[in-house]
XYZ file of C-alpha atoms in Angstrom:
198
model
C -17.649 -1.020 -12.911
C -17.821 -3.527 -16.055
C -15.519 -6.176 -17.268
C -14.979 -4.747 -20.642
C -14.676 -0.529 -19.629
C -11.728 -2.269 -16.358
C -9.750 -3.768 -18.593
C -10.003 -0.447 -21.443
C -8.859 1.292 -17.734
C -5.254 -1.372 -17.100
C -4.926 -1.798 -20.279
C -4.962 2.939 -20.950
C -3.035 2.693 -17.033
C -1.001 0.162 -18.482
C 0.612 2.159 -21.120
C 0.980 5.366 -19.587
C 2.873 3.889 -16.857
C 5.036 2.677 -19.796
C 5.894 6.835 -21.004
C 6.079 8.384 -17.183
C 8.948 9.071 -15.345
C 10.191 9.720 -11.734
C 12.967 11.307 -9.937
C 14.965 10.805 -7.347
C 13.409 13.920 -5.873
C 9.496 12.370 -6.873
C 10.211 8.693 -5.140
C 12.606 7.471 -7.479
C 13.739 7.521 -10.024
C 12.862 7.244 -13.649
C 11.145 4.851 -16.253
C 11.109 1.703 -13.985
C 10.640 -0.555 -16.680
C 6.515 -2.168 -16.945
C 5.643 -5.603 -18.338
C 4.370 -5.184 -21.901
C 2.669 -8.082 -21.342
C -0.380 -7.887 -18.698
C -0.786 -11.488 -17.906
C 2.673 -10.666 -15.644
C 0.773 -7.973 -13.677
C -0.355 -9.316 -10.038
C -2.372 -6.423 -9.878
C -1.522 -2.818 -11.421
C -2.859 0.432 -8.702
C -3.096 4.399 -8.617
C -1.696 5.949 -6.106
C -0.901 9.484 -4.612
C 0.388 10.783 -1.281
C -2.027 11.850 1.792
C -4.185 14.675 1.110
C -2.762 17.115 3.961
C 0.391 14.774 4.757
C 3.448 14.825 2.329
C 6.229 12.083 2.856
C 8.565 14.038 4.807
C 11.998 14.033 4.285
C 14.906 13.879 6.459
C 17.723 16.445 6.754
C 16.013 18.416 2.885
C 17.933 17.390 0.029
C 20.394 19.432 -1.450
C 22.825 19.641 -3.150
C 25.662 17.231 -0.739
C 25.362 13.867 -0.113
C 24.812 12.695 3.498
C 22.314 10.367 4.766
C 18.630 10.695 4.799
C 15.264 9.851 6.012
C 11.611 9.161 3.954
C 8.776 8.533 6.098
C 4.983 8.889 4.539
C 1.670 6.961 3.918
C 0.707 6.450 0.673
C -2.477 5.774 -0.972
C -3.160 3.481 -3.951
C -6.090 3.193 -5.648
C -8.119 1.640 -8.391
C -5.831 -1.450 -8.710
C -6.752 -4.016 -10.577
C -5.464 -7.022 -10.656
C -4.857 -7.757 -15.299
C -4.114 -12.018 -14.309
C -6.806 -12.734 -11.672
C -4.455 -13.151 -8.493
C -5.731 -10.851 -6.687
C -9.165 -9.671 -7.341
C -10.126 -8.372 -4.085
C -7.462 -6.116 -3.953
C -8.936 -3.032 -4.705
C -7.724 0.100 -2.393
C -4.627 -0.231 0.743
C -2.454 2.379 2.984
C 0.638 2.244 2.614
C 2.978 3.244 5.645
C 7.174 4.036 3.839
C 10.398 4.172 5.892
C 13.808 4.310 3.279
C 16.492 5.873 4.088
C 20.058 5.819 2.431
C 23.182 8.571 1.163
C 21.172 10.951 -0.429
C 21.145 13.887 -2.552
C 19.389 15.702 -5.304
C 21.180 13.956 -7.992
C 20.599 10.761 -6.272
C 20.852 8.269 -4.054
C 22.454 4.390 -2.729
C 22.832 2.045 -0.100
C 19.308 2.471 0.468
C 17.374 0.437 2.605
C 13.859 0.463 4.419
C 10.769 -0.874 4.793
C 7.393 -0.231 4.037
C 3.861 -2.163 5.760
C 0.539 -2.598 3.029
C -2.816 -2.673 3.993
C -5.481 -3.930 2.401
C -8.696 -3.845 1.224
C -11.012 -4.886 -0.683
C -13.299 -1.722 -1.184
C -12.144 1.402 -2.616
C -11.415 4.332 -0.644
C -9.929 2.042 2.897
C -13.044 1.794 3.702
C -13.790 -1.503 5.570
C -11.926 -4.536 7.113
C -8.943 -4.892 6.095
C -8.388 -8.535 3.876
C -5.037 -8.281 3.434
C -1.452 -7.642 5.098
C 1.144 -6.945 3.623
C 5.556 -6.071 4.393
C 7.670 -4.376 2.136
C 12.172 -4.817 1.454
C 14.325 -2.866 -0.915
C 15.353 -6.011 -2.875
C 18.951 -5.427 -2.524
C 19.553 -2.439 -0.222
C 23.286 -2.414 -1.543
C 23.410 -2.839 -4.698
C 20.968 -0.548 -6.150
C 21.177 3.096 -6.629
C 19.126 5.683 -7.921
C 20.005 8.356 -10.422
C 17.548 10.590 -12.770
C 18.852 7.943 -15.347
C 18.355 4.534 -13.425
C 15.566 2.694 -12.688
C 13.859 3.278 -9.296
C 15.326 -0.716 -7.138
C 12.668 -3.084 -7.422
C 10.199 -3.111 -3.818
C 10.063 -6.720 -2.952
C 6.947 -8.129 -0.398
C 8.558 -10.912 2.104
C 5.714 -11.686 3.742
C 1.860 -11.438 4.255
C -0.617 -10.939 0.684
C 1.571 -11.077 -2.358
C 4.582 -12.239 -0.865
C 7.204 -13.017 -3.784
C 6.149 -10.839 -5.611
C 8.320 -7.131 -6.061
C 6.385 -3.392 -6.326
C 8.175 -1.300 -9.774
C 6.578 2.264 -8.721
C 6.727 5.620 -11.508
C 5.645 9.344 -9.644
C 5.082 11.783 -11.953
C 7.542 15.439 -9.920
C 5.971 17.650 -8.084
C 7.192 21.241 -8.986
C 9.261 21.596 -5.619
C 11.299 18.664 -6.532
C 12.699 20.668 -9.665
C 14.723 23.893 -6.927
C 15.847 20.728 -5.346
C 20.060 21.651 -5.588
C 18.384 25.690 -4.972
C 15.964 25.370 -2.629
C 16.709 22.023 -1.277
C 13.094 19.536 -0.330
C 12.015 19.536 2.545
C 8.814 16.895 1.200
C 7.197 15.621 -1.409
C 3.786 15.216 -2.176
C 1.847 13.834 -6.304
C 0.475 11.257 -8.185
C 2.062 7.762 -9.413
C 1.497 4.354 -10.612
C 2.200 0.676 -9.168
C 2.857 -2.249 -10.331
C 3.305 -5.596 -8.541
C 4.544 -8.457 -10.735
C 5.911 -11.906 -9.826
C 9.138 -13.111 -8.669
C 10.880 -11.978 -6.338
């Protein structure tokens, strides 16, 4: 892949990220802000849930708010570093666990953590080149809903420590029927940007 092509893909990815929307029931909420200046982004990746292994929601989301846990594995691919600070990172696997008081319409008091294994090759092949520990940046101040950005996730330790992760996702058809049938799991695609500052 030539450098000009990669830059074009990066620009397309940033433009797509700026117009992407997500709901709480698709790993967050709507219109997470993406820095307009690519120099402010340390890493951008495409992602998806693991094949045949959707993110589990327990108990299922419904109309009434109750304590809910979300756990699953997310896969990152096509990672690119606009500012050159994370050039060696090409793909990753993320084990994520979040909990909070949630319903189909929103969530609050969200806490959680995640563990990222980074690879220098596509598709998570070869030996890992880094590991990161993630945490919700302000667990008691953030509220998730369809009208507010996904609370930022901080890289607490390891690779890219001190950075902030912003996630956006595309809602699944199942998520649209949450209030009618409940929602037990999530699957789909999303985008990730990592930028300095926690």
